[in-house]
Coordinates of C-alpha atoms and ligand atoms in Angstrom, one line a residue:
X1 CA -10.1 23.3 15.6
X2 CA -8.1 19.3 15.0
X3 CA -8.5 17.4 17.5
X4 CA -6.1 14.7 17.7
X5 CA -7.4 11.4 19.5
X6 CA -6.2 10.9 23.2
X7 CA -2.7 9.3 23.6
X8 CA -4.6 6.8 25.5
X9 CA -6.7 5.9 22.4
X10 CA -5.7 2.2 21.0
X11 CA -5.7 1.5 17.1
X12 CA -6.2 -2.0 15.6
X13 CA -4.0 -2.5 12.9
X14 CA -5.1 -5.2 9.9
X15 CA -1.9 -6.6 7.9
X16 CA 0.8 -5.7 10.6
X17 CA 3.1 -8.2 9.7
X18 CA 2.7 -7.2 6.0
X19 CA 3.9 -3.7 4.2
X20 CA 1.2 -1.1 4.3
X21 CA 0.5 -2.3 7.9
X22 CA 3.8 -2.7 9.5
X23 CA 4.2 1.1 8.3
X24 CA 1.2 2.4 9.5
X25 CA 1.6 0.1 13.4
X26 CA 5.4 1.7 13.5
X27 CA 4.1 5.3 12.5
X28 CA 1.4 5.2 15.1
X29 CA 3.6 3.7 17.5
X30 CA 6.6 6.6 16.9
X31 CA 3.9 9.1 17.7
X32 CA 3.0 8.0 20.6
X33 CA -0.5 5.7 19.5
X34 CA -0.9 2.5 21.4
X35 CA -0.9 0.0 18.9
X36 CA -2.7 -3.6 18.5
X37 CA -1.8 -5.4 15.7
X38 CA -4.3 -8.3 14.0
X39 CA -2.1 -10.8 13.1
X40 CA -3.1 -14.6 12.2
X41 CA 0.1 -16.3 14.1
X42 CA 1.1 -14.8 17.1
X43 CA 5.1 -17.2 17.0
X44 CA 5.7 -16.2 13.3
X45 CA 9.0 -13.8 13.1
X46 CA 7.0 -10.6 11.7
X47 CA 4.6 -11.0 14.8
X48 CA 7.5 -11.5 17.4
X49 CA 9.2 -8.4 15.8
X50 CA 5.7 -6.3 16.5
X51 CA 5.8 -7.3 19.8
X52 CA 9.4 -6.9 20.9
X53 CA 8.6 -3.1 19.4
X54 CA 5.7 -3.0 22.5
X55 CA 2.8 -3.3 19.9
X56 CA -0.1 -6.1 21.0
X57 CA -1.2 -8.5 19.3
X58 CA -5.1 -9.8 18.7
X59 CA -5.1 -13.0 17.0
X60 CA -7.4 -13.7 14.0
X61 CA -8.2 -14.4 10.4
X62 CA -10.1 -11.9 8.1
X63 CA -11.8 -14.8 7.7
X64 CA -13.0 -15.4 11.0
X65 CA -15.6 -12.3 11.7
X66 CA -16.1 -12.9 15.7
X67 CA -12.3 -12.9 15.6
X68 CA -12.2 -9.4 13.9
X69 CA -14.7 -8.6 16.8
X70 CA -12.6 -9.6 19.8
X71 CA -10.0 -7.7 18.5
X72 CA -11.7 -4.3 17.8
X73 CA -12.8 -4.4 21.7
X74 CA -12.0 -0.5 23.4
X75 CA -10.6 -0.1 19.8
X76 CA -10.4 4.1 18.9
X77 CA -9.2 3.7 15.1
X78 CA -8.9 1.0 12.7
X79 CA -6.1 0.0 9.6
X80 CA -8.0 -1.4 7.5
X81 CA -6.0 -3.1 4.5
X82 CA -6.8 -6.9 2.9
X83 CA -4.0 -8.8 0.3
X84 CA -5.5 -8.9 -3.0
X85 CA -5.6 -11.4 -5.8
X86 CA -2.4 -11.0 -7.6
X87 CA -0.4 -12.3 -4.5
X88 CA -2.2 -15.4 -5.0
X89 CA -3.8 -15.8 -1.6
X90 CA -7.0 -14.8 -2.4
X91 CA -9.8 -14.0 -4.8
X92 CA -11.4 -10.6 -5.6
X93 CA -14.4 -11.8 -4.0
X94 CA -12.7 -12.8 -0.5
X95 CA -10.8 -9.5 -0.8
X96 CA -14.4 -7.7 -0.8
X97 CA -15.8 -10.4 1.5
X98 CA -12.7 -9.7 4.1
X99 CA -13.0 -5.2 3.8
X100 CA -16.5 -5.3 4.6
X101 CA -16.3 -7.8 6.9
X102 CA -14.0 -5.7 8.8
X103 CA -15.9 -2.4 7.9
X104 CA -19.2 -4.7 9.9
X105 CA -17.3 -5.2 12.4
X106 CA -16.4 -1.5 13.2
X107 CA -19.9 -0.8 13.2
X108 CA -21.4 -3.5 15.4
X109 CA -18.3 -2.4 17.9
X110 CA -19.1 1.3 17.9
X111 CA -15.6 2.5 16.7
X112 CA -14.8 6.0 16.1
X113 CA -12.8 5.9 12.7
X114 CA -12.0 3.6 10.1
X115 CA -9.4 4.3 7.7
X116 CA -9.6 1.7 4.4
X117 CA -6.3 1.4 2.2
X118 CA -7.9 1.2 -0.9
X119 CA -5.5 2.0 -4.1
X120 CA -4.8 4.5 -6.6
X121 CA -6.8 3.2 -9.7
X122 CA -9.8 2.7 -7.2
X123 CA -13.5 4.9 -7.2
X124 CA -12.8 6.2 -10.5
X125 CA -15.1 3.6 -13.0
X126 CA -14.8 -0.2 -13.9
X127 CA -10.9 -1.0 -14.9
X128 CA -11.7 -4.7 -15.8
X129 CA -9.1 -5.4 -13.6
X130 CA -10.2 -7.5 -10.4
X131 CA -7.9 -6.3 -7.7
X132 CA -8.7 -2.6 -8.2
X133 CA -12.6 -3.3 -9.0
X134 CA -12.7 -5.2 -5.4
X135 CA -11.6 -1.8 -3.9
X136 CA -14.4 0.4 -5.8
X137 CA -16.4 -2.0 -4.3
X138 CA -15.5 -1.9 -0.7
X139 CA -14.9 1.6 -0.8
X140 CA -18.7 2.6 -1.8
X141 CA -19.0 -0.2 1.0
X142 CA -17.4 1.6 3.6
X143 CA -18.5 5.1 2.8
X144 CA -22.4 4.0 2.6
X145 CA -22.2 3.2 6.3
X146 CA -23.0 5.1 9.0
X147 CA -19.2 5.1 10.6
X148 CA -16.4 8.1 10.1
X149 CA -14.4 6.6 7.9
X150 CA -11.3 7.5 5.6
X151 CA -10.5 6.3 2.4
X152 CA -6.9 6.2 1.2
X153 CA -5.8 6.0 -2.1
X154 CA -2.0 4.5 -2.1
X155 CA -0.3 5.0 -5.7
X156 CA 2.2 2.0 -6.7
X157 CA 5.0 1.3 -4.2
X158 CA 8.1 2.2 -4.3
X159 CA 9.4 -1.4 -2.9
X160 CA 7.3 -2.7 -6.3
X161 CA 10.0 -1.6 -8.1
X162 CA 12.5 -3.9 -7.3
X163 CA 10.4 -7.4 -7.8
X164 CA 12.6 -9.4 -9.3
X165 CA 12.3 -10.3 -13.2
X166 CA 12.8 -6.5 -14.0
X167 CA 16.1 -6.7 -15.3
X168 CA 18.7 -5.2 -13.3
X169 CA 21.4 -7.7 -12.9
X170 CA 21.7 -7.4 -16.4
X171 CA 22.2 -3.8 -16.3
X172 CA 18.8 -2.3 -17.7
X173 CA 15.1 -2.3 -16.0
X174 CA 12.0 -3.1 -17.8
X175 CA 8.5 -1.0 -16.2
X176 CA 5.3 -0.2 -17.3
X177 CA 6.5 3.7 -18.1
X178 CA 7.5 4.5 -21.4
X179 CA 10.8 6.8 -20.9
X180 CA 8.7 10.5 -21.1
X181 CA 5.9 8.8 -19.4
X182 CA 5.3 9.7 -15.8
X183 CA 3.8 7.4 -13.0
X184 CA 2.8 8.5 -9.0
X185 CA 4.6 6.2 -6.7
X186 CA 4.8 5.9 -2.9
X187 CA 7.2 4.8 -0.2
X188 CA 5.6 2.5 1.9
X189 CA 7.4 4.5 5.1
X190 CA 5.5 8.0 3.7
X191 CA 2.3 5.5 3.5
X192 CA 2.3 4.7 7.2
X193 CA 3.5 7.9 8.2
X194 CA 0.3 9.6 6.8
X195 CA -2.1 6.9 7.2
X196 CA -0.8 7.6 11.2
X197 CA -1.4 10.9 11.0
X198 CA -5.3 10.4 9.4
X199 CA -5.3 7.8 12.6
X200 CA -5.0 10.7 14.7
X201 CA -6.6 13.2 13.5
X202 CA -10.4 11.5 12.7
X203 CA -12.1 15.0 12.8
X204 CA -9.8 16.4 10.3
X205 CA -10.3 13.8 7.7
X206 CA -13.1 11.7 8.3
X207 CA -15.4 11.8 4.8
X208 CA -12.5 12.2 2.9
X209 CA -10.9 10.5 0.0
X210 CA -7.3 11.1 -0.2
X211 CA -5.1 10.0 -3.0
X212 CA -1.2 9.4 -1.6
X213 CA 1.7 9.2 -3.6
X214 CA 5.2 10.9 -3.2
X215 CA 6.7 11.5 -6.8
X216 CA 5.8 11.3 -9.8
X217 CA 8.3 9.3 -12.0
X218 CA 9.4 8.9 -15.4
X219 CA 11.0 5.8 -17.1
X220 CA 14.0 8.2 -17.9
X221 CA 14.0 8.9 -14.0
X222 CA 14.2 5.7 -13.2
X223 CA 17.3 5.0 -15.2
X224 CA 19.5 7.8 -13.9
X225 CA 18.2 7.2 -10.0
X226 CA 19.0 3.2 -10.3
X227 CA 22.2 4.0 -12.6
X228 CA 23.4 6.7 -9.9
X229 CA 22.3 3.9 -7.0
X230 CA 24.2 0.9 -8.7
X231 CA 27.2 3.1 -9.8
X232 CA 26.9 1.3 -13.7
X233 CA 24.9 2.1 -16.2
X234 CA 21.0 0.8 -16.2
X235 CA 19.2 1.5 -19.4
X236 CA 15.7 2.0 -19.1
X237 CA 12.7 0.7 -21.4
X238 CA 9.1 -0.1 -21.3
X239 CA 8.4 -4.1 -21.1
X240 CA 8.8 -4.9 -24.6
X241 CA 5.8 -6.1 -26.7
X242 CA 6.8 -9.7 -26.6
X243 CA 6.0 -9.7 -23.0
X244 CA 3.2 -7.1 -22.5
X245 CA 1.4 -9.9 -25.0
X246 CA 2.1 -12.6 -23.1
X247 CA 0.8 -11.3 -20.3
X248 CA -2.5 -9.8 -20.4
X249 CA -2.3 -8.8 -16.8
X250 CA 0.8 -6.6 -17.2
X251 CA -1.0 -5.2 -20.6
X252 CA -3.7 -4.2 -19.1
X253 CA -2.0 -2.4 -16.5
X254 CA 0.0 -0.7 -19.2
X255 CA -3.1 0.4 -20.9
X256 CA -4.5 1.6 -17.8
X257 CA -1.1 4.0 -17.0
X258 CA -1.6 5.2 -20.8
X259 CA -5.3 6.0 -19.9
X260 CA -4.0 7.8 -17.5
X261 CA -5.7 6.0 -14.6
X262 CA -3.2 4.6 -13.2
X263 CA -0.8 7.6 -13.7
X264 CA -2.0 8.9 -10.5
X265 CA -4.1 11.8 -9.1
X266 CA -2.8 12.9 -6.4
X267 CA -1.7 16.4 -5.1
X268 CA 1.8 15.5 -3.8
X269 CA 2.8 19.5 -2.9
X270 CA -1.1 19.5 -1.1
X271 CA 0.3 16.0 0.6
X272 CA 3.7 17.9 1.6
X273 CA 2.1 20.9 3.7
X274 CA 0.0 19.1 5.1
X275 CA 2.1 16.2 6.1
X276 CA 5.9 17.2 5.5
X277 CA 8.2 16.2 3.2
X278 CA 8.3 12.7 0.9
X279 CA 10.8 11.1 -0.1
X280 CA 12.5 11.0 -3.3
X281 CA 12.9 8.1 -5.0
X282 CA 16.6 8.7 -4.9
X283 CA 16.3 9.3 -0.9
X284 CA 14.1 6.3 -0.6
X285 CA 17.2 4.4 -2.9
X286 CA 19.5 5.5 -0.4
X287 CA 17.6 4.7 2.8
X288 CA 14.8 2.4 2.5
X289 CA 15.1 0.6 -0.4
X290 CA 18.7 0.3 -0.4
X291 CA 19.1 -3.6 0.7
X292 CA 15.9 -3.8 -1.6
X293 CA 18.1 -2.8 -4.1
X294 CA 21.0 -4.2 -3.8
X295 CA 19.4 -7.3 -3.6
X296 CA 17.3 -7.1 -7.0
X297 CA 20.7 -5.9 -8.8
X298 CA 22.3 -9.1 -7.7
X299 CA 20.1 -11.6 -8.1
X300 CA 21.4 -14.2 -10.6
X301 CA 18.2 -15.8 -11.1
X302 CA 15.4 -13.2 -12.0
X303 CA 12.2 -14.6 -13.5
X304 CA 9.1 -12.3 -14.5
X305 CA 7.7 -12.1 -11.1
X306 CA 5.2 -9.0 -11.6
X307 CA 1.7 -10.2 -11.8
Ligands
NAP1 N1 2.0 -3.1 -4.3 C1 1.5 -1.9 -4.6 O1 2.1 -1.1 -5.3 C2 0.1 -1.5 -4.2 C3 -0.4 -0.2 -4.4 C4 -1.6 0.1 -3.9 C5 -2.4 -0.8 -3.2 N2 -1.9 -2.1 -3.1 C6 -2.7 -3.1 -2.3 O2 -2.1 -3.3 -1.1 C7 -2.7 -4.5 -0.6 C8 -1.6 -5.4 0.0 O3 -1.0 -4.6 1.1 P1 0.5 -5.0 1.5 O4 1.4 -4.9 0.4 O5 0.8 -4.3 2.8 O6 0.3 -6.6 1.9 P2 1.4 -7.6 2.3 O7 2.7 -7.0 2.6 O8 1.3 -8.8 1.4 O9 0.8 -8.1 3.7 C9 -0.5 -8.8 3.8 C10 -0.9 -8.8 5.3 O10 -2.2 -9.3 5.4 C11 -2.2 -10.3 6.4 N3 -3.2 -11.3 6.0 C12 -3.4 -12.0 4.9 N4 -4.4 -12.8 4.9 C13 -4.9 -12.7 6.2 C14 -6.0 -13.3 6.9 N5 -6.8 -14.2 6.3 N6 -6.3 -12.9 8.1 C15 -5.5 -11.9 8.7 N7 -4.5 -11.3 8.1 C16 -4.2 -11.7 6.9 C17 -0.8 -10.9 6.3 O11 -0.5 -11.6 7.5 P3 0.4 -12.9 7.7 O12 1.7 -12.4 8.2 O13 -0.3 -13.7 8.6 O14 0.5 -13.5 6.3 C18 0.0 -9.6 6.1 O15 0.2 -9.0 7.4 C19 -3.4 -5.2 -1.8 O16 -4.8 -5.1 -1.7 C20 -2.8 -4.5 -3.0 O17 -3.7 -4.5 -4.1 C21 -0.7 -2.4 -3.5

């Protein structure tokens, strides 16, 4: 038999204010969780919204461990998620430093279950790229100790998509797919929502691994979704060489996807029965990502943001 935690039981929530986070606070929160939310500035915009949505806040760094203590205090579950070194905030070692930090701190406060956003190209061998290595390493972290805990592999986002640099106001898009080649993707909304529902269910899914994603898309898919969404024509192509050798970060990645490592592995119709329906990457055009969209196809200015 499931058994779901109390509706009295209170999650902490790392990276609120951020994607993956805000998703998984606002998931719990529709379902009836009682949500605090670790933020490091209670006044900043992102925190006020949490609040004025009847979420708490714990104030903290990830750098600060007896900060990540005070907030995990009658704490049930635990969101764990960190930024990693391509947003520029951090290194790959504080990104490791910061998930077991947390992961020690769930321990030492005797907390029930401890769900770790890792990512897609994560546990499955050295990729020689840091930001994915860093989550091999805090996942065998995580899993080695003795807390039910939950690993969740996230595919690439959606919202990732729409960075700007890729080419849209100019009426084609540049990714890392070549036109028959197919890559897992996620909504970030389908990422909390299931994240929640792992929240909620620790006896169901502690010890597991799961790999998220909600569709699997092609280059060629991409150019009739975004040419249907912008209602003009958006040609589709890979990034061309010039760039890919430019950039070693965005050539490795390439590699990776034609590895097929960062294709994806997950079982997307296993993820719809047992939590529901995805959404499409034409629904998700439509609905979440629409003023993402619209913004990327009109920006005058895009530079090669993707890093
Ligand atoms: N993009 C993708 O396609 C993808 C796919 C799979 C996995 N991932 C992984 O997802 C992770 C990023 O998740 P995200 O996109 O949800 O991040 P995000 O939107 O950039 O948000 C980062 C969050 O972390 C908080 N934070 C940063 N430093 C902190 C600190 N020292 N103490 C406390 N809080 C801190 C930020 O709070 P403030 O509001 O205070 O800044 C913010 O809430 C990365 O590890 C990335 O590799 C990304």
């Amino acid at each position: 038999m499931v058994t779901h935690m109390k509706h009295t039981a209170e999650f902490l929530v790392f990276g609120a204010t951020g994607q993956q986070g805000g998703a998984v606070a606002r998931a719990l929160k529709e379902r009836g969780g009682r949500v605090r939310a670790f933020v490091r500035d209670a006044d900043s915009t992102r925190s006020r919204a949490l609040a004025a949505e009847g979420i708490s806040l714990a104030i903290g760094d990830l750098f600060d461990p007896a900060s990540i203590d005070r907030a995990m205090a009658g704490i049930a579950g635990v969101f764990s998620v960190q930024t990693s070194s391509p947003a520029g905030e951090i290194t790959d070692a504080q990104e490791v430093w910061q998930g077991k930090a947390i992961a020690d701190s769930a321990l030492r406060q005797g907390i029930q279950h401890l769900v770790y956003s890792s990512g897609g190209a994560a546990g499955k061998g050295p990729t020689d790229m840091g930001h994915f290595d860093s989550k091999s390493e805090i996942e065998a972290y995580v899993t080695a100790l003795p807390i039910a805990s939950t690993i969740t592999r996230p595919a690439s986002f959606m919202e990732m998509l729409l960075l700007p640099g890729m080419g849209l106001p100019q009426g084609e898009f540049s990714f890392f797919m070549k036109p028959d080649q197919s890559m897992q993707m996620i909504a970030v909304r389908d990422l909390g929502r299931m994240n929640a529902e792992i929240l909620l269910a620790p006896d169901r899914y502690a010890g597991k691994v799961i790999e998220l994603a909600g569709a699997a898309i092609t280059g060629k898919d991409l150019e009739r979704a975004f040419t249907r969404a912008a209602g003009r024509p958006i040609a589709y192509r890979r990034f061309p060489e010039a760039v890919l050798a430019a950039n070693p970060f965005l050539h490795r990645l390439t590699e990776l996807l034609d590895t097929g490592l960062l294709a994806g592995a997950a079982d997307i119709s296993a993820l719809e029965r047992q939590f529901g329906p995805m959404i499409s990457l034409d629904d998700w055009l439509g609905g979440p990502g629409k003023s993402l969209f619209s913004a990327a196809l009109n920006h005058e200015n895009a530079q090669i943001a993707l890093r």
